[in-house]
Amino acid sequence: MSQPLSDRILNMSTSATLAMAAKTRELKAEGKDIIGLSLGEPDFNTPDFIKDAAIQAINDNYNSYSPVDGYVELKEAVITKFKRDNNLTYTLPQIVVSTGAKQSLANIAAVMLNKGDEVILPCPYWVSYSDIVKLSEGVPVEVQTSIDTDFKMTAAQLEAAITPKTKMLWFSSPCNPSGSLYSQKELEALAEVLKKHPNIYVVSDEIYEHINYTGKPHASMASVDGMFNNTITVNGVSKAFAMTGWRIGYIGAPDWIARACNKMQGQVTSGANCIAQQAVITALNADPSVVKFMIDEFKVRRDLVLDLLGNIEGFNTNTPEGAFYVFPDISYFFGKTLRGKTIHNATDFSLYLLEEALVATVTGEAFGNPNCIRLSYAASQKEITEAIKRIKEAVS
C-alpha cells in the first residue's frame, strides 16, 4: 500500500524545542522532578495593563473576523513602535499582522521562495528556519560560526556563501539560541556585501530586541543605509511582553512583499485573534520601559548561569548580550562515558542531562550547531541553581 502522507510532511523535522517540552511534560506526569530549561518562553505573567485591555475588548464585543492583515489601529501602533524603537518609517500597506512571528516567517518563505532558491542561515539559527525554508522548496545554506566569534557571521563568510541561486539571508538579533546580537557596525559590514547583490532579500528577526543587556540601542538591518527596500523586519510581542500564547507577530516590509503576505494569509488563516490584537495595541503603544523589570531579572539570571557553569569542567561559555539563553560548547564530552553512557554528540548529551540530571535542555544540532546545547534561563534563580547543581553532579 502506498504511503498516504505527503513527502512534504514526511521530510519535515519535528521542532526540537517543542519535542523536548513535550518529553518534559511526559516525565513530569510520571512523577519525575524535571527542571525545564528548554523552552523559549518568559516565566513572567503578561502585564496587567495588557490583560485589562483584552478584558475591555471582550466587554466591547470584539468577536468578529478581523481584517486579514490586522486592525488599522494595531497597524498604526506597529508603525509607531517601528519609528520610536528602530527609526524605521513604514506605512499601513507595509504592515502585516499574523498569528505569531512564526506565521510571519512562513508567509515570507511562501511568497518569496521558488524551488531551489538558496537561503543563507548563519549558524546557530532558530530551530524552525530551516524547515520553513524547505517547506517552500528553498535550500538552506548553513554558515558555521563558533563561540570564539560570539556565534556571529562575518562579512567575509557572507560573501563566500553567496551563489547565483542565493535569494535571501535569514537571521535573528538578538539570536535564539546564542543570545548574540549584531551591532550597528556589524550590520553595516554585512550590508556592504549585500548591496553588491541587490536581488538578495534579508529577513531580520527582531523578536528579542528589548531583551538586550548592552545598554546600547537595538540595531535593525532595515535602518542601515541602502537596506530598507531589501529587508523584511519581523517582530512580535511574545518575548518582551511575556505574551507567547497570545500569538501575535508582525512584519514591516516593502509594500509588494506585504501585499503578497496578506494574500497568502488570506487563504490560510485570515486575520489573527481579535481580542489578542486589541491587547497588543495597548502593549505596543506603551513605553518599552514598562517591561524593564523583566530584562533586569533576566540579566541577573544570565550572570548566575554563567557563574555556575564556569565551575563545571567541559562547559565552554561566552557572554550572551541578549535574549534569555546560554549556548555552551560541550564538545569536551564527546567520546566520554558518563555513568555507563557514551556521549557521541550534543543530542546524546542533552538526553543524558534529561535522564540523569532531570534537567531539560535542547541539543545544538537542532539549531545547526552540533557542538553546543541551549539552556534557557527563563526560570527562577532557585530552579537555575538547582538545575546546574544537578548537571555538575551528573558530569563529574
CSV table of C-alpha atoms in Angstrom, one decimal:
chain,number,residue,atom,x,y,z
A,1,MET,CA,0.0,0.0,0.0
A,2,SER,CA,1.4,3.4,-0.9
A,3,GLN,CA,2.2,5.9,1.8
A,4,PRO,CA,-0.8,8.2,2.1
A,5,LEU,CA,1.1,11.1,3.8
A,6,SER,CA,2.8,13.7,1.6
A,7,ASP,CA,6.6,13.8,1.1
A,8,ARG,CA,6.3,17.4,2.5
A,9,ILE,CA,5.3,16.2,6.0
A,10,LEU,CA,7.4,13.1,5.9
A,11,ASN,CA,10.6,15.1,5.2
A,12,MET,CA,9.8,17.8,7.8
A,13,SER,CA,11.6,17.7,11.2
A,14,THR,CA,9.8,18.0,14.5
A,15,SER,CA,10.5,21.2,16.4
A,16,ALA,CA,13.3,20.1,18.8
A,17,THR,CA,12.3,22.7,21.4
A,18,LEU,CA,8.6,21.7,21.3
A,19,ALA,CA,9.6,18.0,21.3
A,20,MET,CA,11.8,18.5,24.4
A,21,ALA,CA,9.0,20.4,26.1
A,22,ALA,CA,6.6,17.5,25.4
A,23,LYS,CA,9.1,15.0,26.7
A,24,THR,CA,9.5,17.1,29.9
A,25,ARG,CA,5.7,17.2,30.4
A,26,GLU,CA,5.5,13.4,29.9
A,27,LEU,CA,8.2,12.8,32.5
A,28,LYS,CA,6.6,15.2,34.9
A,29,ALA,CA,3.3,13.4,34.5
A,30,GLU,CA,5.2,10.2,35.6
A,31,GLY,CA,6.2,12.0,38.8
A,32,LYS,CA,9.8,12.9,37.8
A,33,ASP,CA,11.1,16.2,39.2
A,34,ILE,CA,12.2,17.7,35.9
A,35,ILE,CA,13.6,21.2,35.8
A,36,GLY,CA,12.8,22.7,32.3
A,37,LEU,CA,15.5,24.9,30.8
A,38,SER,CA,14.4,24.0,27.2
A,39,LEU,CA,11.5,26.3,26.2
A,40,GLY,CA,11.9,29.8,24.9
A,41,GLU,CA,9.2,31.3,27.0
A,42,PRO,CA,9.4,34.0,29.6
A,43,ASP,CA,8.3,32.8,33.1
A,44,PHE,CA,6.6,36.1,33.9
A,45,ASN,CA,2.9,36.8,33.6
A,46,THR,CA,1.6,39.2,30.9
A,47,PRO,CA,1.5,42.7,32.5
A,48,ASP,CA,-1.9,43.6,34.0
A,49,PHE,CA,-2.4,46.7,31.8
A,50,ILE,CA,-2.3,44.5,28.7
A,51,LYS,CA,-4.7,41.9,30.2
A,52,ASP,CA,-7.1,44.8,31.2
A,53,ALA,CA,-7.1,45.8,27.5
A,54,ALA,CA,-8.1,42.3,26.5
A,55,ILE,CA,-10.9,42.2,29.0
A,56,GLN,CA,-12.1,45.6,27.8
A,57,ALA,CA,-12.1,44.3,24.2
A,58,ILE,CA,-14.3,41.3,25.3
A,59,ASN,CA,-16.7,43.7,27.0
A,60,ASP,CA,-16.7,45.9,23.9
A,61,ASN,CA,-17.9,42.8,21.9
A,62,TYR,CA,-14.8,42.3,19.7
A,63,ASN,CA,-15.9,38.9,18.4
A,64,SER,CA,-16.0,39.2,14.6
A,65,TYR,CA,-13.5,38.3,11.9
A,66,SER,CA,-10.6,40.8,11.9
A,67,PRO,CA,-9.0,42.2,8.7
A,68,VAL,CA,-6.6,39.7,7.2
A,69,ASP,CA,-3.6,41.9,7.8
A,70,GLY,CA,-4.7,43.3,11.2
A,71,TYR,CA,-6.8,46.1,12.6
A,72,VAL,CA,-5.8,49.5,11.3
A,73,GLU,CA,-5.4,50.6,14.9
A,74,LEU,CA,-2.9,47.8,15.5
A,75,LYS,CA,-1.0,48.5,12.3
A,76,GLU,CA,-0.8,52.2,13.4
A,77,ALA,CA,0.7,51.0,16.8
A,78,VAL,CA,3.2,48.8,14.9
A,79,ILE,CA,4.2,51.9,12.8
A,80,THR,CA,4.6,54.0,15.9
A,81,LYS,CA,6.7,51.2,17.5
A,82,PHE,CA,9.0,50.9,14.5
A,83,LYS,CA,9.6,54.7,14.4
A,84,ARG,CA,10.1,55.0,18.1
A,85,ASP,CA,12.3,52.0,18.7
A,86,ASN,CA,14.0,51.4,15.3
A,87,ASN,CA,13.9,54.7,13.5
A,88,LEU,CA,12.0,52.9,10.7
A,89,THR,CA,9.2,54.6,8.7
A,90,TYR,CA,6.6,52.2,7.4
A,91,THR,CA,3.1,52.9,6.1
A,92,LEU,CA,-0.1,51.0,6.6
A,93,PRO,CA,0.2,48.8,3.5
A,94,GLN,CA,3.7,47.7,4.6
A,95,ILE,CA,2.5,46.1,7.8
A,96,VAL,CA,1.0,42.6,8.1
A,97,VAL,CA,-0.1,41.2,11.5
A,98,SER,CA,-0.1,37.4,11.8
A,99,THR,CA,-0.8,34.6,14.3
A,100,GLY,CA,2.7,34.8,15.8
A,101,ALA,CA,6.0,35.7,14.3
A,102,LYS,CA,6.4,32.1,13.2
A,103,GLN,CA,3.4,32.6,10.8
A,104,SER,CA,5.1,35.8,9.6
A,105,LEU,CA,8.2,33.8,8.7
A,106,ALA,CA,6.1,31.1,6.9
A,107,ASN,CA,4.3,33.7,4.9
A,108,ILE,CA,7.6,35.3,3.8
A,109,ALA,CA,9.0,31.9,2.7
A,110,ALA,CA,5.9,31.0,0.8
A,111,VAL,CA,5.7,34.3,-1.1
A,112,MET,CA,9.4,34.8,-1.8
A,113,LEU,CA,10.9,31.4,-2.5
A,114,ASN,CA,10.8,29.2,-5.6
A,115,LYS,CA,12.2,25.7,-5.8
A,116,GLY,CA,16.0,25.7,-5.5
A,117,ASP,CA,16.3,29.3,-4.2
A,118,GLU,CA,19.0,29.4,-1.5
A,119,VAL,CA,18.6,31.0,1.9
A,120,ILE,CA,21.7,31.7,3.9
A,121,LEU,CA,21.3,30.8,7.6
A,122,PRO,CA,24.2,31.8,9.9
A,123,CYS,CA,24.6,29.0,12.5
A,124,PRO,CA,23.2,28.7,15.1
A,125,TYR,CA,19.8,29.7,13.8
A,126,TRP,CA,16.3,29.5,15.3
A,127,VAL,CA,15.2,25.9,15.1
A,128,SER,CA,12.3,26.4,12.6
A,129,TYR,CA,14.1,28.5,10.0
A,130,SER,CA,15.5,25.5,8.1
A,131,ASP,CA,12.2,23.6,7.9
A,132,ILE,CA,10.2,26.7,7.0
A,133,VAL,CA,12.6,27.3,4.1
A,134,LYS,CA,12.4,23.7,3.0
A,135,LEU,CA,8.6,23.7,3.2
A,136,SER,CA,8.6,26.4,0.5
A,137,GLU,CA,11.2,24.3,-1.6
A,138,GLY,CA,14.0,26.6,-0.7
A,139,VAL,CA,17.5,25.3,0.1
A,140,PRO,CA,19.0,26.3,3.5
A,141,VAL,CA,22.7,27.2,3.2
A,142,GLU,CA,24.3,27.0,6.6
A,143,VAL,CA,27.2,29.3,7.5
A,144,GLN,CA,29.0,27.9,10.6
A,145,THR,CA,30.2,30.3,13.3
A,146,SER,CA,31.8,29.5,16.6
A,147,ILE,CA,31.8,30.5,20.2
A,148,ASP,CA,35.1,32.3,19.6
A,149,THR,CA,33.3,34.9,17.4
A,150,ASP,CA,30.2,35.0,19.7
A,151,PHE,CA,28.4,33.0,17.0
A,152,LYS,CA,28.2,35.9,14.6
A,153,MET,CA,28.7,35.7,10.8
A,154,THR,CA,31.4,37.9,9.3
A,155,ALA,CA,31.1,39.9,6.1
A,156,ALA,CA,33.7,37.6,4.5
A,157,GLN,CA,31.7,34.5,5.4
A,158,LEU,CA,28.5,36.0,4.0
A,159,GLU,CA,30.3,36.9,0.7
A,160,ALA,CA,31.7,33.3,0.5
A,161,ALA,CA,28.2,31.8,0.9
A,162,ILE,CA,26.6,33.8,-1.9
A,163,THR,CA,25.9,32.0,-5.1
A,164,PRO,CA,23.8,32.8,-8.2
A,165,LYS,CA,21.0,30.9,-6.5
A,166,THR,CA,21.0,33.0,-3.3
A,167,LYS,CA,17.7,34.6,-2.7
A,168,MET,CA,17.6,35.5,1.0
A,169,LEU,CA,19.5,35.8,4.2
A,170,TRP,CA,17.6,35.0,7.5
A,171,PHE,CA,19.0,35.8,10.9
A,172,SER,CA,17.8,36.8,14.4
A,173,SER,CA,19.3,39.5,16.5
A,174,PRO,CA,19.4,39.1,19.5
A,175,CYS,CA,19.8,35.5,18.4
A,176,ASN,CA,17.9,32.4,19.5
A,177,PRO,CA,19.7,30.2,20.6
A,178,SER,CA,23.0,32.0,21.2
A,179,GLY,CA,21.9,35.3,22.7
A,180,SER,CA,24.3,37.1,20.3
A,181,LEU,CA,23.4,40.4,18.8
A,182,TYR,CA,24.7,42.3,15.9
A,183,SER,CA,25.9,45.9,16.5
A,184,GLN,CA,25.1,48.7,14.0
A,185,LYS,CA,28.7,48.5,12.8
A,186,GLU,CA,28.5,44.7,12.2
A,187,LEU,CA,25.2,45.1,10.3
A,188,GLU,CA,26.8,47.8,8.1
A,189,ALA,CA,29.6,45.4,7.2
A,190,LEU,CA,27.1,42.7,6.2
A,191,ALA,CA,25.1,45.3,4.3
A,192,GLU,CA,28.2,46.4,2.2
A,193,VAL,CA,28.3,42.8,0.9
A,194,LEU,CA,24.5,42.6,0.3
A,195,LYS,CA,24.4,45.9,-1.6
A,196,LYS,CA,26.6,44.3,-4.2
A,197,HIS,CA,23.8,41.7,-4.7
A,198,PRO,CA,20.6,43.8,-5.0
A,199,ASN,CA,18.5,40.7,-5.7
A,200,ILE,CA,19.1,39.2,-2.2
A,201,TYR,CA,16.5,40.0,0.5
A,202,VAL,CA,17.0,39.9,4.2
A,203,VAL,CA,14.7,38.6,7.0
A,204,SER,CA,15.7,40.4,10.2
A,205,ASP,CA,14.0,38.6,13.1
A,206,GLU,CA,14.0,41.0,16.0
A,207,ILE,CA,11.6,39.3,18.3
A,208,TYR,CA,14.1,39.6,21.2
A,209,GLU,CA,15.0,43.2,20.6
A,210,HIS,CA,14.1,44.5,24.0
A,211,ILE,CA,16.0,41.8,25.9
A,212,ASN,CA,19.3,43.5,25.4
A,213,TYR,CA,21.9,43.8,28.1
A,214,THR,CA,24.4,46.0,26.4
A,215,GLY,CA,23.0,49.4,27.3
A,216,LYS,CA,23.2,50.3,23.6
A,217,PRO,CA,20.2,50.8,21.3
A,218,HIS,CA,19.0,47.8,19.3
A,219,ALA,CA,20.3,47.8,15.7
A,220,SER,CA,17.9,47.0,12.8
A,221,MET,CA,19.1,45.9,9.4
A,222,ALA,CA,16.4,47.9,7.7
A,223,SER,CA,17.8,51.1,9.3
A,224,VAL,CA,21.2,50.6,7.6
A,225,ASP,CA,21.7,52.9,4.6
A,226,GLY,CA,20.5,51.3,1.4
A,227,MET,CA,18.9,48.2,3.1
A,228,PHE,CA,15.3,49.3,3.7
A,229,ASN,CA,13.9,48.1,0.4
A,230,ASN,CA,15.6,44.7,0.7
A,231,THR,CA,14.7,44.0,4.3
A,232,ILE,CA,11.7,42.4,5.9
A,233,THR,CA,11.6,43.2,9.6
A,234,VAL,CA,9.9,40.5,11.7
A,235,ASN,CA,8.8,41.1,15.3
A,236,GLY,CA,6.1,40.4,17.9
A,237,VAL,CA,5.1,40.6,21.5
A,238,SER,CA,5.8,37.1,22.7
A,239,LYS,CA,9.1,37.6,24.4
A,240,ALA,CA,9.4,41.1,25.8
A,241,PHE,CA,5.8,41.3,26.9
A,242,ALA,CA,5.5,37.7,28.1
A,243,MET,CA,2.7,37.1,25.6
A,244,THR,CA,3.8,33.8,23.9
A,245,GLY,CA,0.3,32.3,24.0
A,246,TRP,CA,-1.4,35.4,22.6
A,247,ARG,CA,0.1,34.6,19.2
A,248,ILE,CA,0.6,38.0,17.6
A,249,GLY,CA,3.6,38.7,15.3
A,250,TYR,CA,4.0,41.3,12.5
A,251,ILE,CA,6.2,42.4,9.7
A,252,GLY,CA,7.3,45.7,8.2
A,253,ALA,CA,8.3,45.2,4.5
A,254,PRO,CA,8.3,46.7,1.1
A,255,ASP,CA,4.6,47.0,0.1
A,256,TRP,CA,4.8,44.4,-2.7
A,257,ILE,CA,6.1,41.8,-0.2
A,258,ALA,CA,3.5,42.8,2.4
A,259,ARG,CA,0.7,42.6,-0.2
A,260,ALA,CA,1.9,39.1,-1.1
A,261,CYS,CA,1.9,38.0,2.6
A,262,ASN,CA,-1.6,39.4,3.0
A,263,LYS,CA,-2.8,37.4,0.0
A,264,MET,CA,-1.1,34.2,1.3
A,265,GLN,CA,-2.5,34.7,4.8
A,266,GLY,CA,-6.0,35.3,3.4
A,267,GLN,CA,-6.0,31.7,2.1
A,268,VAL,CA,-4.5,30.1,5.1
A,269,THR,CA,-5.7,31.6,8.4
A,270,SER,CA,-7.1,35.0,7.6
A,271,GLY,CA,-6.8,37.6,10.4
A,272,ALA,CA,-5.3,37.0,13.8
A,273,ASN,CA,-7.3,36.7,17.0
A,274,CYS,CA,-9.4,39.8,17.5
A,275,ILE,CA,-9.0,40.0,21.4
A,276,ALA,CA,-5.3,39.5,21.3
A,277,GLN,CA,-4.9,42.2,18.6
A,278,GLN,CA,-6.7,44.7,20.8
A,279,ALA,CA,-4.4,43.8,23.8
A,280,VAL,CA,-1.3,44.2,21.6
A,281,ILE,CA,-2.3,47.8,20.6
A,282,THR,CA,-2.0,48.7,24.2
A,283,ALA,CA,1.3,46.8,24.6
A,284,LEU,CA,3.0,48.5,21.6
A,285,ASN,CA,1.8,52.0,22.5
A,286,ALA,CA,3.3,51.7,25.9
A,287,ASP,CA,6.9,52.8,26.6
A,288,PRO,CA,9.2,49.8,26.5
A,289,SER,CA,10.4,50.7,30.0
A,290,VAL,CA,7.3,49.1,31.4
A,291,VAL,CA,9.0,45.7,30.9
A,292,LYS,CA,12.4,46.7,32.1
A,293,PHE,CA,11.9,44.8,35.4
A,294,MET,CA,11.8,41.5,33.3
A,295,ILE,CA,15.0,42.5,31.5
A,296,ASP,CA,16.8,43.3,34.7
A,297,GLU,CA,15.9,40.0,36.2
A,298,PHE,CA,16.9,38.1,33.0
A,299,LYS,CA,20.4,39.8,33.3
A,300,VAL,CA,20.8,38.7,36.9
A,301,ARG,CA,19.9,35.1,35.8
A,302,ARG,CA,22.3,35.2,32.9
A,303,ASP,CA,25.1,36.2,35.2
A,304,LEU,CA,24.1,33.4,37.6
A,305,VAL,CA,24.1,30.8,34.9
A,306,LEU,CA,27.5,31.9,33.6
A,307,ASP,CA,29.0,31.9,37.1
A,308,LEU,CA,27.7,28.4,37.9
A,309,LEU,CA,28.6,26.9,34.5
A,310,GLY,CA,32.0,28.3,34.9
A,311,ASN,CA,32.6,25.9,37.7
A,312,ILE,CA,31.9,22.8,35.6
A,313,GLU,CA,34.8,21.4,33.6
A,314,GLY,CA,33.9,20.9,29.9
A,315,PHE,CA,31.4,23.8,29.6
A,316,ASN,CA,32.9,26.5,27.3
A,317,THR,CA,30.7,29.6,27.5
A,318,ASN,CA,30.7,33.1,26.2
A,319,THR,CA,28.7,36.0,27.4
A,320,PRO,CA,25.4,36.5,25.5
A,321,GLU,CA,24.3,40.1,25.0
A,322,GLY,CA,20.6,39.5,24.7
A,323,ALA,CA,17.7,37.1,24.7
A,324,PHE,CA,17.5,34.6,27.6
A,325,TYR,CA,19.7,31.7,26.6
A,326,VAL,CA,23.2,30.4,27.0
A,327,PHE,CA,24.7,28.2,24.3
A,328,PRO,CA,27.7,26.4,25.8
A,329,ASP,CA,30.1,24.4,23.7
A,330,ILE,CA,30.1,20.9,25.3
A,331,SER,CA,32.2,19.0,22.7
A,332,TYR,CA,34.7,18.3,25.5
A,333,PHE,CA,32.3,15.4,26.5
A,334,PHE,CA,32.2,13.8,23.1
A,335,GLY,CA,33.6,10.3,23.2
A,336,LYS,CA,33.5,10.2,27.0
A,337,THR,CA,31.4,7.7,29.0
A,338,LEU,CA,29.3,9.1,31.8
A,339,ARG,CA,27.5,6.7,34.2
A,340,GLY,CA,27.9,3.9,31.6
A,341,LYS,CA,26.6,6.1,28.7
A,342,THR,CA,28.9,7.1,25.9
A,343,ILE,CA,28.3,10.7,24.6
A,344,HIS,CA,28.8,10.9,20.9
A,345,ASN,CA,27.2,14.3,20.2
A,346,ALA,CA,25.2,17.1,21.6
A,347,THR,CA,21.9,15.2,21.2
A,348,ASP,CA,23.3,12.4,23.4
A,349,PHE,CA,24.5,14.9,25.9
A,350,SER,CA,21.1,16.7,26.1
A,351,LEU,CA,19.3,13.4,26.5
A,352,TYR,CA,21.8,12.3,29.2
A,353,LEU,CA,21.1,15.5,31.2
A,354,LEU,CA,17.3,14.9,30.9
A,355,GLU,CA,17.6,11.2,32.0
A,356,GLU,CA,20.4,11.5,34.6
A,357,ALA,CA,20.2,15.1,35.9
A,358,LEU,CA,16.4,15.5,35.3
A,359,VAL,CA,17.2,18.8,33.5
A,360,ALA,CA,15.7,19.6,30.1
A,361,THR,CA,17.9,21.4,27.6
A,362,VAL,CA,17.9,21.4,23.8
A,363,THR,CA,20.6,19.9,21.5
A,364,GLY,CA,22.5,22.4,19.4
A,365,GLU,CA,22.1,20.1,16.4
A,366,ALA,CA,18.5,21.4,16.1
A,367,PHE,CA,20.0,25.0,15.7
A,368,GLY,CA,22.6,24.0,13.1
A,369,ASN,CA,25.5,23.7,15.7
A,370,PRO,CA,26.5,20.2,16.7
A,371,ASN,CA,28.9,21.2,19.4
A,372,CYS,CA,26.5,23.0,21.8
A,373,ILE,CA,23.4,22.8,23.8
A,374,ARG,CA,20.9,25.5,24.6
A,375,LEU,CA,19.9,26.4,28.2
A,376,SER,CA,17.1,28.8,28.7
A,377,TYR,CA,17.3,30.9,31.9
A,378,ALA,CA,13.6,31.8,31.7
A,379,ALA,CA,13.3,30.1,35.1
A,380,SER,CA,13.6,31.2,38.7
A,381,GLN,CA,17.0,31.7,40.3
A,382,LYS,CA,16.2,28.8,42.6
A,383,GLU,CA,15.4,26.5,39.7
A,384,ILE,CA,18.5,27.6,37.8
A,385,THR,CA,20.8,27.0,40.8
A,386,GLU,CA,19.3,23.5,41.4
A,387,ALA,CA,19.4,22.6,37.7
A,388,ILE,CA,23.1,23.5,37.3
A,389,LYS,CA,23.9,21.7,40.6
A,390,ARG,CA,22.4,18.6,39.1
A,391,ILE,CA,24.2,19.0,35.9
A,392,LYS,CA,27.5,19.4,37.7
A,393,GLU,CA,26.9,16.2,39.6
A,394,ALA,CA,25.8,14.3,36.5
A,395,VAL,CA,29.0,15.1,34.6
A,396,SER,CA,31.5,14.9,37.5
